[in-house]
CSV table of C-alpha atoms in Angstrom, one decimal:
chain,number,residue,atom,x,y,z
A,1,MET,CA,0.3,18.8,-31.1
A,2,GLU,CA,2.8,17.3,-29.2
A,3,GLN,CA,4.0,13.0,-29.6
A,4,GLN,CA,4.7,11.2,-26.9
A,5,SER,CA,7.9,10.2,-25.7
A,6,PRO,CA,8.1,6.4,-24.7
A,7,ASN,CA,8.8,6.7,-21.2
A,8,GLU,CA,6.0,8.9,-21.0
A,9,ARG,CA,3.4,6.8,-22.2
A,10,ARG,CA,4.8,3.6,-20.2
A,11,LEU,CA,4.1,6.5,-17.2
A,12,GLU,CA,0.6,6.4,-18.0
A,13,ASP,CA,-0.1,2.8,-18.5
A,14,TRP,CA,1.6,1.8,-15.3
A,15,MET,CA,-1.1,4.7,-13.7
A,16,ARG,CA,-4.2,3.2,-15.4
A,17,THR,CA,-2.5,-0.1,-14.7
A,18,TYR,CA,-1.5,-0.3,-10.9
A,19,GLY,CA,-2.6,3.2,-10.2
A,20,THR,CA,-5.9,2.2,-7.4
A,21,ALA,CA,-3.7,-0.2,-6.3
A,22,ILE,CA,-1.5,1.6,-5.1
A,23,LEU,CA,-3.5,4.2,-4.0
A,24,ARG,CA,-5.8,1.6,-1.4
A,25,THR,CA,-2.1,1.0,-0.5
A,26,CYS,CA,-0.8,4.5,0.5
A,27,PHE,CA,-4.9,4.7,2.8
A,28,VAL,CA,-4.2,1.2,4.4
A,29,ILE,CA,-0.7,2.8,5.2
A,30,LEU,CA,-1.4,6.5,6.4
A,31,SER,CA,-5.0,6.2,7.1
A,32,ASP,CA,-5.9,9.4,5.3
A,33,ALA,CA,-7.5,9.6,1.4
A,34,ARG,CA,-5.6,12.8,1.1
A,35,GLU,CA,-2.4,12.2,1.9
A,36,ALA,CA,-2.6,8.8,0.2
A,37,GLU,CA,-3.6,11.0,-3.3
A,38,ASP,CA,-0.6,12.6,-2.8
A,39,ALA,CA,1.4,9.8,-2.2
A,40,MET,CA,0.3,7.8,-5.5
A,41,GLN,CA,1.0,10.9,-7.4
A,42,ASP,CA,4.6,11.3,-5.2
A,43,THR,CA,5.2,7.5,-6.1
A,44,PHE,CA,4.8,7.9,-9.1
A,45,LEU,CA,6.7,10.8,-9.5
A,46,ARG,CA,9.5,8.8,-8.2
A,47,ALA,CA,9.1,6.0,-10.8
A,48,TRP,CA,9.2,9.0,-13.7
A,49,ARG,CA,12.2,10.1,-12.3
A,50,ALA,CA,14.2,6.8,-12.1
A,51,MET,CA,12.3,4.8,-14.9
A,52,ASP,CA,16.2,4.7,-16.7
A,53,THR,CA,17.3,2.7,-13.0
A,54,PHE,CA,14.1,0.4,-13.3
A,55,GLU,CA,15.1,-0.8,-17.0
A,56,GLN,CA,18.4,-2.0,-15.4
A,57,ARG,CA,17.2,-3.7,-12.2
A,58,ASN,CA,16.8,-7.7,-14.1
A,59,GLY,CA,13.4,-10.1,-12.3
A,60,ALA,CA,12.2,-7.2,-11.0
A,61,SER,CA,8.1,-6.8,-11.7
A,62,VAL,CA,6.8,-3.1,-12.5
A,63,LYS,CA,4.0,-3.7,-9.8
A,64,THR,CA,6.9,-5.4,-7.0
A,65,TRP,CA,8.4,-1.9,-8.4
A,66,LEU,CA,6.0,0.8,-7.9
A,67,MET,CA,4.8,-0.8,-5.0
A,68,ARG,CA,8.0,-0.7,-3.0
A,69,ILE,CA,8.0,3.4,-4.1
A,70,ALA,CA,5.3,3.7,-3.3
A,71,ILE,CA,5.7,1.8,0.0
A,72,ASN,CA,8.6,4.8,0.5
A,73,VAL,CA,7.1,7.3,-0.1
A,74,CYS,CA,4.1,6.7,3.0
A,75,ARG,CA,7.3,6.1,4.9
A,76,ASP,CA,8.1,9.1,4.1
A,77,TYR,CA,5.2,10.7,4.9
A,78,GLN,CA,4.7,9.3,8.2
A,79,ARG,CA,8.0,10.7,9.4
A,80,LYS,CA,6.7,14.3,8.2
A,81,ARG,CA,3.6,14.1,10.2
A,82,TRP,CA,3.0,15.6,12.8
A,83,PHE,CA,0.9,13.4,15.8
A,84,ARG,CA,-2.1,13.7,15.1
A,85,HIS,CA,-4.9,11.5,16.1
A,86,ILE,CA,-7.1,9.3,12.9
A,87,ASP,CA,-10.7,8.4,13.5
A,88,MET,CA,-10.4,5.2,11.9
A,89,ARG,CA,-14.5,4.7,11.3
A,90,HIS,CA,-14.5,8.7,9.2
A,91,ALA,CA,-11.3,7.1,7.5
A,92,LEU,CA,-12.8,4.7,5.5
A,93,GLU,CA,-15.8,7.2,4.5
A,94,ASP,CA,-13.5,9.7,3.1
A,95,LEU,CA,-11.6,7.3,0.8
A,96,PRO,CA,-13.2,8.7,-3.0
A,97,GLN,CA,-16.4,6.4,-4.3
A,98,GLY,CA,-15.7,3.6,-5.3
A,99,MET,CA,-11.5,3.4,-4.5
A,100,MET,CA,-12.1,1.3,-2.4
A,101,THR,CA,-15.9,-1.0,-1.1
A,102,VAL,CA,-16.0,-2.2,2.1
A,103,LEU,CA,-18.5,-4.0,2.6
A,104,PRO,CA,-20.7,-4.0,5.4
A,105,GLU,CA,-19.3,-6.9,7.3
A,106,ASP,CA,-16.0,-6.5,6.1
A,107,ARG,CA,-16.3,-3.1,7.5
A,108,GLU,CA,-14.5,-3.7,11.2
A,109,LEU,CA,-11.8,-6.4,9.3
A,110,MET,CA,-11.0,-3.5,7.5
A,111,LEU,CA,-10.9,-1.0,10.8
A,112,ASP,CA,-8.6,-4.1,12.5
A,113,ILE,CA,-6.6,-4.0,9.6
A,114,LEU,CA,-5.7,-0.4,9.5
A,115,ARG,CA,-5.3,-0.6,14.0
A,116,LEU,CA,-2.5,-3.6,13.5
A,117,PRO,CA,1.3,-1.4,13.6
A,118,ASP,CA,2.8,-0.7,10.4
A,119,ASP,CA,5.7,-4.3,10.0
A,120,LEU,CA,2.4,-6.0,10.0
A,121,LYS,CA,-0.2,-4.1,8.2
A,122,LYS,CA,2.4,-4.0,4.7
A,123,PRO,CA,2.9,-7.5,4.4
A,124,LEU,CA,-0.7,-7.9,4.2
A,125,ILE,CA,-2.6,-6.0,2.3
A,126,LEU,CA,0.4,-6.5,-0.1
A,127,TYR,CA,0.0,-10.1,-0.2
A,128,TYR,CA,-4.5,-10.5,0.3
A,129,TYR,CA,-5.0,-7.6,-0.7
A,130,GLN,CA,-2.7,-6.4,-4.6
A,131,ASP,CA,-2.3,-10.7,-4.8
A,132,MET,CA,1.6,-10.2,-4.8
A,133,ASN,CA,3.3,-13.4,-3.6
A,134,LEU,CA,5.5,-14.3,-0.5
A,135,GLN,CA,9.4,-13.3,-3.1
A,136,GLU,CA,7.1,-10.2,-4.4
A,137,THR,CA,6.1,-9.0,-0.7
A,138,ALA,CA,9.9,-9.6,0.2
A,139,ASP,CA,10.5,-7.3,-2.6
A,140,ALA,CA,7.7,-4.8,-2.2
A,141,LEU,CA,8.9,-4.5,1.7
A,142,GLY,CA,13.1,-5.1,1.7
A,143,ILE,CA,12.6,-8.0,3.7
A,144,SER,CA,13.8,-11.5,3.2
A,145,LYS,CA,9.9,-14.3,2.9
A,146,SER,CA,10.6,-16.0,5.8
A,147,THR,CA,9.7,-11.9,8.0
A,148,VAL,CA,7.1,-11.9,5.4
A,149,HIS,CA,5.5,-15.8,6.0
A,150,THR,CA,6.0,-15.0,10.0
A,151,ARG,CA,4.4,-11.3,9.4
A,152,LEU,CA,1.3,-12.2,8.0
A,153,LYS,CA,0.9,-15.3,10.2
A,154,LYS,CA,1.3,-12.8,13.3
A,155,ALA,CA,-0.8,-10.1,11.5
A,156,GLU,CA,-3.5,-13.6,11.3
A,157,GLN,CA,-3.7,-13.9,14.9
A,158,ALA,CA,-3.7,-10.5,15.7
A,159,LEU,CA,-7.2,-10.1,13.7
A,160,LYS,CA,-8.1,-13.4,14.8
A,161,LEU,CA,-7.7,-12.1,18.5
A,162,SER,CA,-9.6,-9.0,18.0
A,163,LEU,CA,-12.8,-10.7,15.6
A,164,THR,CA,-13.5,-13.1,18.9
A,165,GLY,CA,-13.6,-10.2,21.1
A,166,GLY,CA,-9.5,-9.4,22.1
A,167,ASP,CA,-7.0,-7.0,21.2
A,168,CYS,CA,-5.7,-5.8,17.5
A,169,TYR,CA,-2.4,-5.2,18.9
A,170,VAL,CA,0.4,-7.0,18.5
């Protein structure tokens, strides 16, 4: 039996620790369970290839670095994707069991989040659902802290409007 290299052990640890969070983030961005699983795998493949460059970064957390890779992978998927309509009601049911539990009372909120434009959806997911602070969210998205704050406020306003009977789109 071959012994694993330190990088292989580190990657496996990252997959165990951050795999579910990355899968959830990819799903919310892509609204497609199968594509989200592929994007998660591609995220870890890119992380594996760039692992040595991560070691040279100062101050960036592994989670922030992996989330940034995941967001870029999802962006690539969205660019390659042919136009297709995704029925958000079915997107939630397509998720693997236990991957993202949505309580019945939270279902409408999650559907509204999925309908948000990407520039509002991404900071919302990282900040509220992945428990990243403003700076980590900004680093993961490659934008300033003040831009994250502004987008969070816009997303919150859009969701509040939608939940009170208005249109979710901003």
